[in-house]
Amino acid sequence: MPTDPLPTDPLPAGAAPQMAFSDDQAQAWDQLAELLAKAGIRLMDEETDPPDPDAPDAVCAILGKAGSGKTMLLAALTKALIAAGVETVSGDYEGRRRRDRRTLAILAPTNKAASVLRNRGVPATTIHRILYTPVYDPEYEKIAEWLAGNGPRPDMPDLGETALDRAQAFYATVKSIPGALAAAGLRGSDFIKGWKRREDPLDIGFIDESSMLDTRQFEDLREIFQTLVLFGDPAQLAPVGQSGEMIFDTLPAANRINLNRIHRQVAGNPILDLAHALADPDLAFEDFEARIEAAARTDDRVVWAPRVNSDLMARSPVLVWRNVTRIRLIHAFRTAHGAPETELLPGEPLICDGLELPLKHRKKRIDLEARGLIRGAQVIYLGPGKRPGFSRLHVIGAEEPQVSAASIIKIEREAEEEPFIPFAAHMGAAFLHGAAVTIHKAQGSQWPEVQVFAPDLFAAARAGRVEAGIPLWKRLAYVAITRAEHRLHWVVRNRLARPVEPLGTDDLGGAPAALNLRAEGP
């Protein structure tokens, strides 16, 4: 096989620029091509065999630090599989299943992580959206089958020909059935009648940000996919409760493929330079801060910040280690914006803390999770809903971001065990404030600009804790600074700047009114 199998055609708009494969990427490509050939998919020949349910299951991992080209390799593999006739599955709609079809799903643990891939031209979705599939109203399923090329244009007198034309035009640009139906003037509750656990197996799963996978998610995925490829960064933080071990650490050494060359460093990215400097075992915290201060003097992509920028906190949370710091910063943010204690202002950021629903409401839980309200999802509060206890929300990174949901919003107080609840439904989606988050919760997300609260990392360094043989402060610093896409703010003092702009929601854009899904709770 040639050492540079990357297709020469450009990736879709928004994808990362193409580069020649390095030796380690070419080796990874060869190993994955061999793995896929055993599963009946030959990349070089662009041929596939019908699925074989008796073929052995396979799991492997592509591992590398930030900038090593994992996403570039994932995108190139995706394009090659599509060229070979493999069908990508997004979880929003699946038409009639052919016996000979081969499938690929590109998954991430959170909406934000999936949206990072989509912005680079990779059709990614969340793990939840592939585990649970929508049940369509049979009448509107005719439109979906037509758009997917599996049936004739339906006769829909109640909807009208103009609406069908709008749906067709949308789908020609964006391959989203829910988006196309929304463009026709339908709400999600019109055409989606419920959600069910996936029963049909799929062929290949690419799992990005696999350092965030826990054991239960991994077992769920193994039940569905015959071939799993995990893409992960071994320098990140392991899921809480897994003793510093990540899922890919449990795989045999022969099933772990390492990418060592750092591609993005060639462009002189000071943020990545700082991230990879943390690999030096002799680097002390004070020496690391000196490097940051020096970088800030020569490159505006690194900022030595004397205080927290409260305007940035509205869309990009301050990253901290300790919960007590997080709570203090949240209260400082709300005070600076004049937020009343008894209610939220439109534009305040929230983090989904899970769903508070009894087991008998399993169907409603699946409904909310499928619409993006999963633990760790970033949300912007838009205002109260039409029913008591409901909130209108914008789910960051979701393909259909606007949702109205029964909400339990908690604002924690310093030195108090019980949080303050400005308003709440009896049950529904639970939220914490999102102006500041722990570095653990930030994993898998990226923002154009990121503020890292350095006094917390200094405290971690003083504590002397070690995780999987690496000082905890280095793991925290690595994850925190690699969340920044364009600019890193290293905040060195416990101060907050006054906001320049009031809170608002105009910057969100969002979906048309027809796409405001009603995720109504009991």
PDB file of C-alpha atoms in Angstrom, residues 210-485:
ATOM      1  CA  SER A 210     -12.450   7.990  23.883  1.00  0.00           C
ATOM      2  CA  SER A 211     -10.527   8.988  27.024  1.00  0.00           C
ATOM      3  CA  MET A 212     -13.974  10.065  28.287  1.00  0.00           C
ATOM      4  CA  LEU A 213     -15.567   6.629  27.765  1.00  0.00           C
ATOM      5  CA  ASP A 214     -16.613   4.759  30.871  1.00  0.00           C
ATOM      6  CA  THR A 215     -16.967   0.993  31.147  1.00  0.00           C
ATOM      7  CA  ARG A 216     -20.746   0.956  30.741  1.00  0.00           C
ATOM      8  CA  GLN A 217     -20.668   3.053  27.535  1.00  0.00           C
ATOM      9  CA  PHE A 218     -17.933   0.828  26.118  1.00  0.00           C
ATOM     10  CA  GLU A 219     -19.977  -2.300  26.803  1.00  0.00           C
ATOM     11  CA  ASP A 220     -23.038  -0.717  25.144  1.00  0.00           C
ATOM     12  CA  LEU A 221     -20.986   0.114  22.054  1.00  0.00           C
ATOM     13  CA  ARG A 222     -19.516  -3.377  21.834  1.00  0.00           C
ATOM     14  CA  GLU A 223     -23.043  -4.800  21.731  1.00  0.00           C
ATOM     15  CA  ILE A 224     -23.842  -2.694  18.650  1.00  0.00           C
ATOM     16  CA  PHE A 225     -20.623  -2.533  16.596  1.00  0.00           C
ATOM     17  CA  GLN A 226     -18.663  -5.401  15.104  1.00  0.00           C
ATOM     18  CA  THR A 227     -15.602  -3.181  14.607  1.00  0.00           C
ATOM     19  CA  LEU A 228     -14.716  -0.333  16.993  1.00  0.00           C
ATOM     20  CA  VAL A 229     -11.885   2.159  16.506  1.00  0.00           C
ATOM     21  CA  LEU A 230     -11.185   4.405  19.498  1.00  0.00           C
ATOM     22  CA  PHE A 231      -9.423   7.752  18.973  1.00  0.00           C
ATOM     23  CA  GLY A 232      -7.977   9.107  22.209  1.00  0.00           C
ATOM     24  CA  ASP A 233      -5.357  11.186  23.979  1.00  0.00           C
ATOM     25  CA  PRO A 234      -3.533   9.263  26.722  1.00  0.00           C
ATOM     26  CA  ALA A 235      -2.370  12.518  28.347  1.00  0.00           C
ATOM     27  CA  GLN A 236      -5.921  13.568  29.264  1.00  0.00           C
ATOM     28  CA  LEU A 237      -7.829  12.861  32.452  1.00  0.00           C
ATOM     29  CA  ALA A 238      -9.507   9.492  32.968  1.00  0.00           C
ATOM     30  CA  PRO A 239     -13.253   9.397  33.781  1.00  0.00           C
ATOM     31  CA  VAL A 240     -14.020   9.998  37.439  1.00  0.00           C
ATOM     32  CA  GLY A 241     -14.197   6.712  39.346  1.00  0.00           C
ATOM     33  CA  GLN A 242     -11.941   4.708  37.021  1.00  0.00           C
ATOM     34  CA  SER A 243      -8.719   5.042  39.052  1.00  0.00           C
ATOM     35  CA  GLY A 244      -6.832   6.869  36.340  1.00  0.00           C
ATOM     36  CA  GLU A 245      -7.326   4.061  33.795  1.00  0.00           C
ATOM     37  CA  MET A 246      -8.887   4.732  30.401  1.00  0.00           C
ATOM     38  CA  ILE A 247     -10.780   2.195  28.315  1.00  0.00           C
ATOM     39  CA  PHE A 248      -8.029   1.928  25.706  1.00  0.00           C
ATOM     40  CA  ASP A 249      -5.524   1.118  28.477  1.00  0.00           C
ATOM     41  CA  THR A 250      -7.301  -2.225  28.859  1.00  0.00           C
ATOM     42  CA  LEU A 251      -6.669  -3.243  25.217  1.00  0.00           C
ATOM     43  CA  PRO A 252      -3.720  -5.499  24.288  1.00  0.00           C
ATOM     44  CA  ALA A 253      -0.611  -3.598  23.208  1.00  0.00           C
ATOM     45  CA  ALA A 254      -0.990  -4.921  19.641  1.00  0.00           C
ATOM     46  CA  ASN A 255      -4.395  -3.207  19.423  1.00  0.00           C
ATOM     47  CA  ARG A 256      -3.035   0.245  20.354  1.00  0.00           C
ATOM     48  CA  ILE A 257      -1.553   2.351  17.548  1.00  0.00           C
ATOM     49  CA  ASN A 258       0.425   5.414  18.615  1.00  0.00           C
ATOM     50  CA  LEU A 259       0.831   8.665  16.651  1.00  0.00           C
ATOM     51  CA  ASN A 260       3.963  10.463  17.799  1.00  0.00           C
ATOM     52  CA  ARG A 261       4.602  13.262  15.317  1.00  0.00           C
ATOM     53  CA  ILE A 262       3.016  16.608  16.269  1.00  0.00           C
ATOM     54  CA  HIS A 263       1.715  18.111  13.009  1.00  0.00           C
ATOM     55  CA  ARG A 264       0.139  21.336  14.224  1.00  0.00           C
ATOM     56  CA  GLN A 265       3.365  22.343  15.981  1.00  0.00           C
ATOM     57  CA  VAL A 266       4.905  22.929  12.569  1.00  0.00           C
ATOM     58  CA  ALA A 267       2.750  26.066  12.310  1.00  0.00           C
ATOM     59  CA  GLY A 268       4.333  27.383  15.503  1.00  0.00           C
ATOM     60  CA  ASN A 269       1.212  27.143  17.664  1.00  0.00           C
ATOM     61  CA  PRO A 270       2.321  28.422  21.094  1.00  0.00           C
ATOM     62  CA  ILE A 271      -0.623  26.735  22.858  1.00  0.00           C
ATOM     63  CA  LEU A 272       0.444  23.315  21.613  1.00  0.00           C
ATOM     64  CA  ASP A 273       4.078  24.102  22.357  1.00  0.00           C
ATOM     65  CA  LEU A 274       3.073  24.698  25.974  1.00  0.00           C
ATOM     66  CA  ALA A 275       0.950  21.540  26.086  1.00  0.00           C
ATOM     67  CA  HIS A 276       3.776  19.331  24.889  1.00  0.00           C
ATOM     68  CA  ALA A 277       6.309  21.012  27.192  1.00  0.00           C
ATOM     69  CA  LEU A 278       4.398  19.347  30.043  1.00  0.00           C
ATOM     70  CA  ALA A 279       5.859  15.984  28.974  1.00  0.00           C
ATOM     71  CA  ASP A 280       9.217  17.039  30.456  1.00  0.00           C
ATOM     72  CA  PRO A 281       9.413  15.115  33.773  1.00  0.00           C
ATOM     73  CA  ASP A 282      11.718  17.764  35.281  1.00  0.00           C
ATOM     74  CA  LEU A 283       9.396  20.690  34.505  1.00  0.00           C
ATOM     75  CA  ALA A 284       8.158  22.365  37.704  1.00  0.00           C
ATOM     76  CA  PHE A 285       5.015  24.481  37.939  1.00  0.00           C
ATOM     77  CA  GLU A 286       6.989  27.709  38.348  1.00  0.00           C
ATOM     78  CA  ASP A 287       9.073  26.915  35.251  1.00  0.00           C
ATOM     79  CA  PHE A 288       5.904  26.208  33.288  1.00  0.00           C
ATOM     80  CA  GLU A 289       4.388  29.554  34.275  1.00  0.00           C
ATOM     81  CA  ALA A 290       7.598  31.278  33.218  1.00  0.00           C
ATOM     82  CA  ARG A 291       7.195  29.707  29.772  1.00  0.00           C
ATOM     83  CA  ILE A 292       3.622  30.968  29.561  1.00  0.00           C
ATOM     84  CA  GLU A 293       4.662  34.488  30.544  1.00  0.00           C
ATOM     85  CA  ALA A 294       7.439  34.438  27.933  1.00  0.00           C
ATOM     86  CA  ALA A 295       5.050  33.188  25.227  1.00  0.00           C
ATOM     87  CA  ALA A 296       2.554  35.941  26.088  1.00  0.00           C
ATOM     88  CA  ARG A 297       5.200  38.602  25.443  1.00  0.00           C
ATOM     89  CA  THR A 298       5.762  37.440  21.854  1.00  0.00           C
ATOM     90  CA  ASP A 299       2.444  35.965  20.682  1.00  0.00           C
ATOM     91  CA  ASP A 300      -1.080  37.316  21.253  1.00  0.00           C
ATOM     92  CA  ARG A 301      -2.480  33.770  21.167  1.00  0.00           C
ATOM     93  CA  VAL A 302      -1.282  33.453  24.758  1.00  0.00           C
ATOM     94  CA  VAL A 303      -2.511  36.033  27.287  1.00  0.00           C
ATOM     95  CA  TRP A 304      -1.031  36.547  30.761  1.00  0.00           C
ATOM     96  CA  ALA A 305      -4.250  37.715  32.431  1.00  0.00           C
ATOM     97  CA  PRO A 306      -4.298  39.546  35.785  1.00  0.00           C
ATOM     98  CA  ARG A 307      -8.045  38.872  36.215  1.00  0.00           C
ATOM     99  CA  VAL A 308     -10.910  36.767  34.876  1.00  0.00           C
ATOM    100  CA  ASN A 309     -12.782  38.220  31.873  1.00  0.00           C
ATOM    101  CA  SER A 310     -16.469  38.104  32.856  1.00  0.00           C
ATOM    102  CA  ASP A 311     -17.666  38.682  29.270  1.00  0.00           C
ATOM    103  CA  LEU A 312     -15.915  35.521  28.070  1.00  0.00           C
ATOM    104  CA  MET A 313     -17.507  33.509  30.901  1.00  0.00           C
ATOM    105  CA  ALA A 314     -20.958  33.840  29.291  1.00  0.00           C
ATOM    106  CA  ARG A 315     -19.956  31.475  26.458  1.00  0.00           C
ATOM    107  CA  SER A 316     -16.605  29.986  27.469  1.00  0.00           C
ATOM    108  CA  PRO A 317     -16.419  28.857  31.100  1.00  0.00           C
ATOM    109  CA  VAL A 318     -13.416  29.491  33.304  1.00  0.00           C
ATOM    110  CA  LEU A 319     -11.643  26.160  33.820  1.00  0.00           C
ATOM    111  CA  VAL A 320     -10.809  25.318  37.438  1.00  0.00           C
ATOM    112  CA  TRP A 321      -9.712  22.338  39.504  1.00  0.00           C
ATOM    113  CA  ARG A 322     -11.577  22.860  42.788  1.00  0.00           C
ATOM    114  CA  ASN A 323     -15.336  23.036  43.238  1.00  0.00           C
ATOM    115  CA  VAL A 324     -15.018  25.820  45.813  1.00  0.00           C
ATOM    116  CA  THR A 325     -13.281  27.985  43.174  1.00  0.00           C
ATOM    117  CA  ARG A 326     -15.990  27.175  40.644  1.00  0.00           C
ATOM    118  CA  ILE A 327     -18.770  28.260  43.029  1.00  0.00           C
ATOM    119  CA  ARG A 328     -17.005  31.507  43.963  1.00  0.00           C
ATOM    120  CA  LEU A 329     -16.463  32.469  40.322  1.00  0.00           C
ATOM    121  CA  ILE A 330     -20.090  31.704  39.417  1.00  0.00           C
ATOM    122  CA  HIS A 331     -21.384  33.970  42.164  1.00  0.00           C
ATOM    123  CA  ALA A 332     -18.933  36.702  41.174  1.00  0.00           C
ATOM    124  CA  PHE A 333     -20.124  36.410  37.557  1.00  0.00           C
ATOM    125  CA  ARG A 334     -23.814  36.657  38.493  1.00  0.00           C
ATOM    126  CA  THR A 335     -23.161  39.587  40.821  1.00  0.00           C
ATOM    127  CA  ALA A 336     -21.182  41.433  38.131  1.00  0.00           C
ATOM    128  CA  HIS A 337     -24.133  41.053  35.723  1.00  0.00           C
ATOM    129  CA  GLY A 338     -26.680  42.098  38.315  1.00  0.00           C
ATOM    130  CA  ALA A 339     -28.499  38.755  38.190  1.00  0.00           C
ATOM    131  CA  PRO A 340     -31.229  38.498  40.858  1.00  0.00           C
ATOM    132  CA  GLU A 341     -30.904  35.611  43.287  1.00  0.00           C
ATOM    133  CA  THR A 342     -34.416  34.343  42.566  1.00  0.00           C
ATOM    134  CA  GLU A 343     -34.215  33.979  38.780  1.00  0.00           C
ATOM    135  CA  LEU A 344     -31.944  33.546  35.772  1.00  0.00           C
ATOM    136  CA  LEU A 345     -31.234  36.117  33.099  1.00  0.00           C
ATOM    137  CA  PRO A 346     -31.525  35.145  29.415  1.00  0.00           C
ATOM    138  CA  GLY A 347     -28.028  34.355  28.199  1.00  0.00           C
ATOM    139  CA  GLU A 348     -26.756  32.744  31.411  1.00  0.00           C
ATOM    140  CA  PRO A 349     -24.777  29.544  30.721  1.00  0.00           C
ATOM    141  CA  LEU A 350     -25.767  26.208  32.258  1.00  0.00           C
ATOM    142  CA  ILE A 351     -24.332  22.679  32.408  1.00  0.00           C
ATOM    143  CA  CYS A 352     -26.668  19.677  32.350  1.00  0.00           C
ATOM    144  CA  ASP A 353     -26.130  17.637  35.519  1.00  0.00           C
ATOM    145  CA  GLY A 354     -28.255  14.680  34.454  1.00  0.00           C
ATOM    146  CA  LEU A 355     -31.947  13.824  34.459  1.00  0.00           C
ATOM    147  CA  GLU A 356     -33.990  13.575  37.640  1.00  0.00           C
ATOM    148  CA  LEU A 357     -36.679  11.181  36.441  1.00  0.00           C
ATOM    149  CA  PRO A 358     -37.962   7.949  38.037  1.00  0.00           C
ATOM    150  CA  LEU A 359     -37.446   4.659  36.223  1.00  0.00           C
ATOM    151  CA  LYS A 360     -41.066   4.533  35.087  1.00  0.00           C
ATOM    152  CA  HIS A 361     -40.365   7.583  32.889  1.00  0.00           C
ATOM    153  CA  ARG A 362     -37.676   5.776  30.877  1.00  0.00           C
ATOM    154  CA  LYS A 363     -39.228   6.871  27.580  1.00  0.00           C
ATOM    155  CA  LYS A 364     -39.055  10.539  28.598  1.00  0.00           C
ATOM    156  CA  ARG A 365     -35.436  10.093  29.689  1.00  0.00           C
ATOM    157  CA  ILE A 366     -34.532   8.695  26.269  1.00  0.00           C
ATOM    158  CA  ASP A 367     -36.397  11.580  24.618  1.00  0.00           C
ATOM    159  CA  LEU A 368     -34.485  14.261  26.540  1.00  0.00           C
ATOM    160  CA  GLU A 369     -31.103  12.575  26.113  1.00  0.00           C
ATOM    161  CA  ALA A 370     -31.633  12.115  22.377  1.00  0.00           C
ATOM    162  CA  ARG A 371     -32.310  15.847  22.071  1.00  0.00           C
ATOM    163  CA  GLY A 372     -28.977  16.708  23.635  1.00  0.00           C
ATOM    164  CA  LEU A 373     -29.757  16.995  27.339  1.00  0.00           C
ATOM    165  CA  ILE A 374     -27.146  14.545  28.562  1.00  0.00           C
ATOM    166  CA  ARG A 375     -24.809  14.952  31.526  1.00  0.00           C
ATOM    167  CA  GLY A 376     -22.170  17.548  30.717  1.00  0.00           C
ATOM    168  CA  ALA A 377     -24.112  19.228  27.874  1.00  0.00           C
ATOM    169  CA  GLN A 378     -23.562  22.987  27.662  1.00  0.00           C
ATOM    170  CA  VAL A 379     -26.753  25.006  27.521  1.00  0.00           C
ATOM    171  CA  ILE A 380     -27.710  28.685  27.332  1.00  0.00           C
ATOM    172  CA  TYR A 381     -30.844  29.773  29.184  1.00  0.00           C
ATOM    173  CA  LEU A 382     -33.232  31.599  26.830  1.00  0.00           C
ATOM    174  CA  GLY A 383     -36.109  32.283  29.229  1.00  0.00           C
ATOM    175  CA  PRO A 384     -39.014  30.581  30.990  1.00  0.00           C
ATOM    176  CA  GLY A 385     -41.183  28.120  29.084  1.00  0.00           C
ATOM    177  CA  LYS A 386     -44.936  28.350  28.611  1.00  0.00           C
ATOM    178  CA  ARG A 387     -45.605  25.891  31.425  1.00  0.00           C
ATOM    179  CA  PRO A 388     -44.535  26.270  35.088  1.00  0.00           C
ATOM    180  CA  GLY A 389     -41.118  24.766  35.703  1.00  0.00           C
ATOM    181  CA  PHE A 390     -40.198  24.708  32.004  1.00  0.00           C
ATOM    182  CA  SER A 391     -37.220  26.540  30.482  1.00  0.00           C
ATOM    183  CA  ARG A 392     -36.428  27.474  26.909  1.00  0.00           C
ATOM    184  CA  LEU A 393     -32.866  26.347  26.241  1.00  0.00           C
ATOM    185  CA  HIS A 394     -30.189  26.451  23.531  1.00  0.00           C
ATOM    186  CA  VAL A 395     -28.104  23.252  23.602  1.00  0.00           C
ATOM    187  CA  ILE A 396     -24.582  24.116  22.433  1.00  0.00           C
ATOM    188  CA  GLY A 397     -23.359  21.841  19.646  1.00  0.00           C
ATOM    189  CA  ALA A 398     -26.709  20.111  19.052  1.00  0.00           C
ATOM    190  CA  GLU A 399     -27.918  19.938  15.470  1.00  0.00           C
ATOM    191  CA  GLU A 400     -31.386  21.122  16.574  1.00  0.00           C
ATOM    192  CA  PRO A 401     -30.344  23.354  19.486  1.00  0.00           C
ATOM    193  CA  GLN A 402     -33.582  24.921  20.744  1.00  0.00           C
ATOM    194  CA  VAL A 403     -35.493  22.871  23.306  1.00  0.00           C
ATOM    195  CA  SER A 404     -38.177  23.536  25.893  1.00  0.00           C
ATOM    196  CA  ALA A 405     -37.794  21.191  28.849  1.00  0.00           C
ATOM    197  CA  ALA A 406     -38.932  20.667  32.414  1.00  0.00           C
ATOM    198  CA  SER A 407     -35.937  21.969  34.366  1.00  0.00           C
ATOM    199  CA  ILE A 408     -34.419  21.833  37.819  1.00  0.00           C
ATOM    200  CA  ILE A 409     -31.824  24.610  37.985  1.00  0.00           C
ATOM    201  CA  LYS A 410     -29.422  24.571  40.932  1.00  0.00           C
ATOM    202  CA  ILE A 411     -27.101  27.370  41.977  1.00  0.00           C
ATOM    203  CA  GLU A 412     -24.644  26.104  44.569  1.00  0.00           C
ATOM    204  CA  ARG A 413     -23.653  28.221  47.530  1.00  0.00           C
ATOM    205  CA  GLU A 414     -20.290  28.363  49.188  1.00  0.00           C
ATOM    206  CA  ALA A 415     -20.103  26.445  52.501  1.00  0.00           C
ATOM    207  CA  GLU A 416     -23.701  25.215  52.134  1.00  0.00           C
ATOM    208  CA  GLU A 417     -24.560  21.608  51.325  1.00  0.00           C
ATOM    209  CA  GLU A 418     -27.904  22.348  49.653  1.00  0.00           C
ATOM    210  CA  PRO A 419     -27.959  24.455  46.473  1.00  0.00           C
ATOM    211  CA  PHE A 420     -30.312  27.368  45.925  1.00  0.00           C
ATOM    212  CA  ILE A 421     -33.015  26.560  43.365  1.00  0.00           C
ATOM    213  CA  PRO A 422     -34.463  29.691  41.733  1.00  0.00           C
ATOM    214  CA  PHE A 423     -37.274  27.617  40.177  1.00  0.00           C
ATOM    215  CA  ALA A 424     -37.873  23.990  39.289  1.00  0.00           C
ATOM    216  CA  ALA A 425     -40.254  21.434  37.881  1.00  0.00           C
ATOM    217  CA  HIS A 426     -41.063  18.384  39.978  1.00  0.00           C
ATOM    218  CA  MET A 427     -38.809  16.316  37.725  1.00  0.00           C
ATOM    219  CA  GLY A 428     -36.851  16.792  34.525  1.00  0.00           C
ATOM    220  CA  ALA A 429     -33.399  17.902  33.379  1.00  0.00           C
ATOM    221  CA  ALA A 430     -31.133  19.160  36.167  1.00  0.00           C
ATOM    222  CA  PHE A 431     -28.677  22.008  35.561  1.00  0.00           C
ATOM    223  CA  LEU A 432     -25.761  23.653  37.330  1.00  0.00           C
ATOM    224  CA  HIS A 433     -24.485  27.092  36.419  1.00  0.00           C
ATOM    225  CA  GLY A 434     -21.915  27.032  33.613  1.00  0.00           C
ATOM    226  CA  ALA A 435     -19.878  30.235  33.967  1.00  0.00           C
ATOM    227  CA  ALA A 436     -17.106  28.132  35.488  1.00  0.00           C
ATOM    228  CA  VAL A 437     -16.557  24.368  35.201  1.00  0.00           C
ATOM    229  CA  THR A 438     -14.033  21.860  36.412  1.00  0.00           C
ATOM    230  CA  ILE A 439     -11.368  20.763  33.980  1.00  0.00           C
ATOM    231  CA  HIS A 440     -12.756  17.212  34.181  1.00  0.00           C
ATOM    232  CA  LYS A 441     -16.133  18.402  32.845  1.00  0.00           C
ATOM    233  CA  ALA A 442     -14.458  20.481  30.117  1.00  0.00           C
ATOM    234  CA  GLN A 443     -12.803  17.430  28.581  1.00  0.00           C
ATOM    235  CA  GLY A 444     -14.037  16.794  25.046  1.00  0.00           C
ATOM    236  CA  SER A 445     -14.992  20.443  24.492  1.00  0.00           C
ATOM    237  CA  GLN A 446     -13.165  23.254  22.743  1.00  0.00           C
ATOM    238  CA  TRP A 447     -13.758  26.998  22.613  1.00  0.00           C
ATOM    239  CA  PRO A 448     -12.152  29.738  20.511  1.00  0.00           C
ATOM    240  CA  GLU A 449     -10.803  31.328  23.718  1.00  0.00           C
ATOM    241  CA  VAL A 450     -10.255  29.606  27.053  1.00  0.00           C
ATOM    242  CA  GLN A 451      -9.513  31.003  30.497  1.00  0.00           C
ATOM    243  CA  VAL A 452      -7.540  28.755  32.854  1.00  0.00           C
ATOM    244  CA  PHE A 453      -7.559  29.684  36.550  1.00  0.00           C
ATOM    245  CA  ALA A 454      -3.876  29.244  37.402  1.00  0.00           C
ATOM    246  CA  PRO A 455      -4.151  29.557  41.231  1.00  0.00           C
ATOM    247  CA  ASP A 456      -6.068  26.263  41.229  1.00  0.00           C
ATOM    248  CA  LEU A 457      -3.353  24.480  39.258  1.00  0.00           C
ATOM    249  CA  PHE A 458      -0.754  25.885  41.643  1.00  0.00           C
ATOM    250  CA  ALA A 459      -2.789  24.363  44.489  1.00  0.00           C
ATOM    251  CA  ALA A 460      -2.793  21.002  42.661  1.00  0.00           C
ATOM    252  CA  ALA A 461       0.995  21.231  42.255  1.00  0.00           C
ATOM    253  CA  ARG A 462       1.416  22.009  45.978  1.00  0.00           C
ATOM    254  CA  ALA A 463      -0.787  19.016  46.846  1.00  0.00           C
ATOM    255  CA  GLY A 464       1.692  16.709  45.098  1.00  0.00           C
ATOM    256  CA  ARG A 465      -0.943  14.309  43.770  1.00  0.00           C
ATOM    257  CA  VAL A 466       0.007  11.848  41.014  1.00  0.00           C
ATOM    258  CA  GLU A 467      -2.353  10.114  38.549  1.00  0.00           C
ATOM    259  CA  ALA A 468      -1.135   7.124  36.531  1.00  0.00           C
ATOM    260  CA  GLY A 469       2.483   8.149  37.133  1.00  0.00           C
ATOM    261  CA  ILE A 470       2.043  11.779  36.042  1.00  0.00           C
ATOM    262  CA  PRO A 471       1.668  14.750  38.439  1.00  0.00           C
ATOM    263  CA  LEU A 472      -2.004  15.703  38.538  1.00  0.00           C
ATOM    264  CA  TRP A 473      -1.292  19.390  37.899  1.00  0.00           C
ATOM    265  CA  LYS A 474       0.339  18.479  34.568  1.00  0.00           C
ATOM    266  CA  ARG A 475      -2.660  16.419  33.451  1.00  0.00           C
ATOM    267  CA  LEU A 476      -4.985  19.260  34.495  1.00  0.00           C
ATOM    268  CA  ALA A 477      -2.876  21.878  32.703  1.00  0.00           C
ATOM    269  CA  TYR A 478      -2.620  19.748  29.546  1.00  0.00           C
ATOM    270  CA  VAL A 479      -6.380  19.199  29.291  1.00  0.00           C
ATOM    271  CA  ALA A 480      -7.188  22.826  30.176  1.00  0.00           C
ATOM    272  CA  ILE A 481      -4.910  24.571  27.702  1.00  0.00           C
ATOM    273  CA  THR A 482      -5.712  22.186  24.817  1.00  0.00           C
ATOM    274  CA  ARG A 483      -9.384  23.230  25.118  1.00  0.00           C
ATOM    275  CA  ALA A 484      -8.335  26.543  23.486  1.00  0.00           C
ATOM    276  CA  GLU A 485      -8.677  26.658  19.698  1.00  0.00           C
TER     277      GLU A 485
END
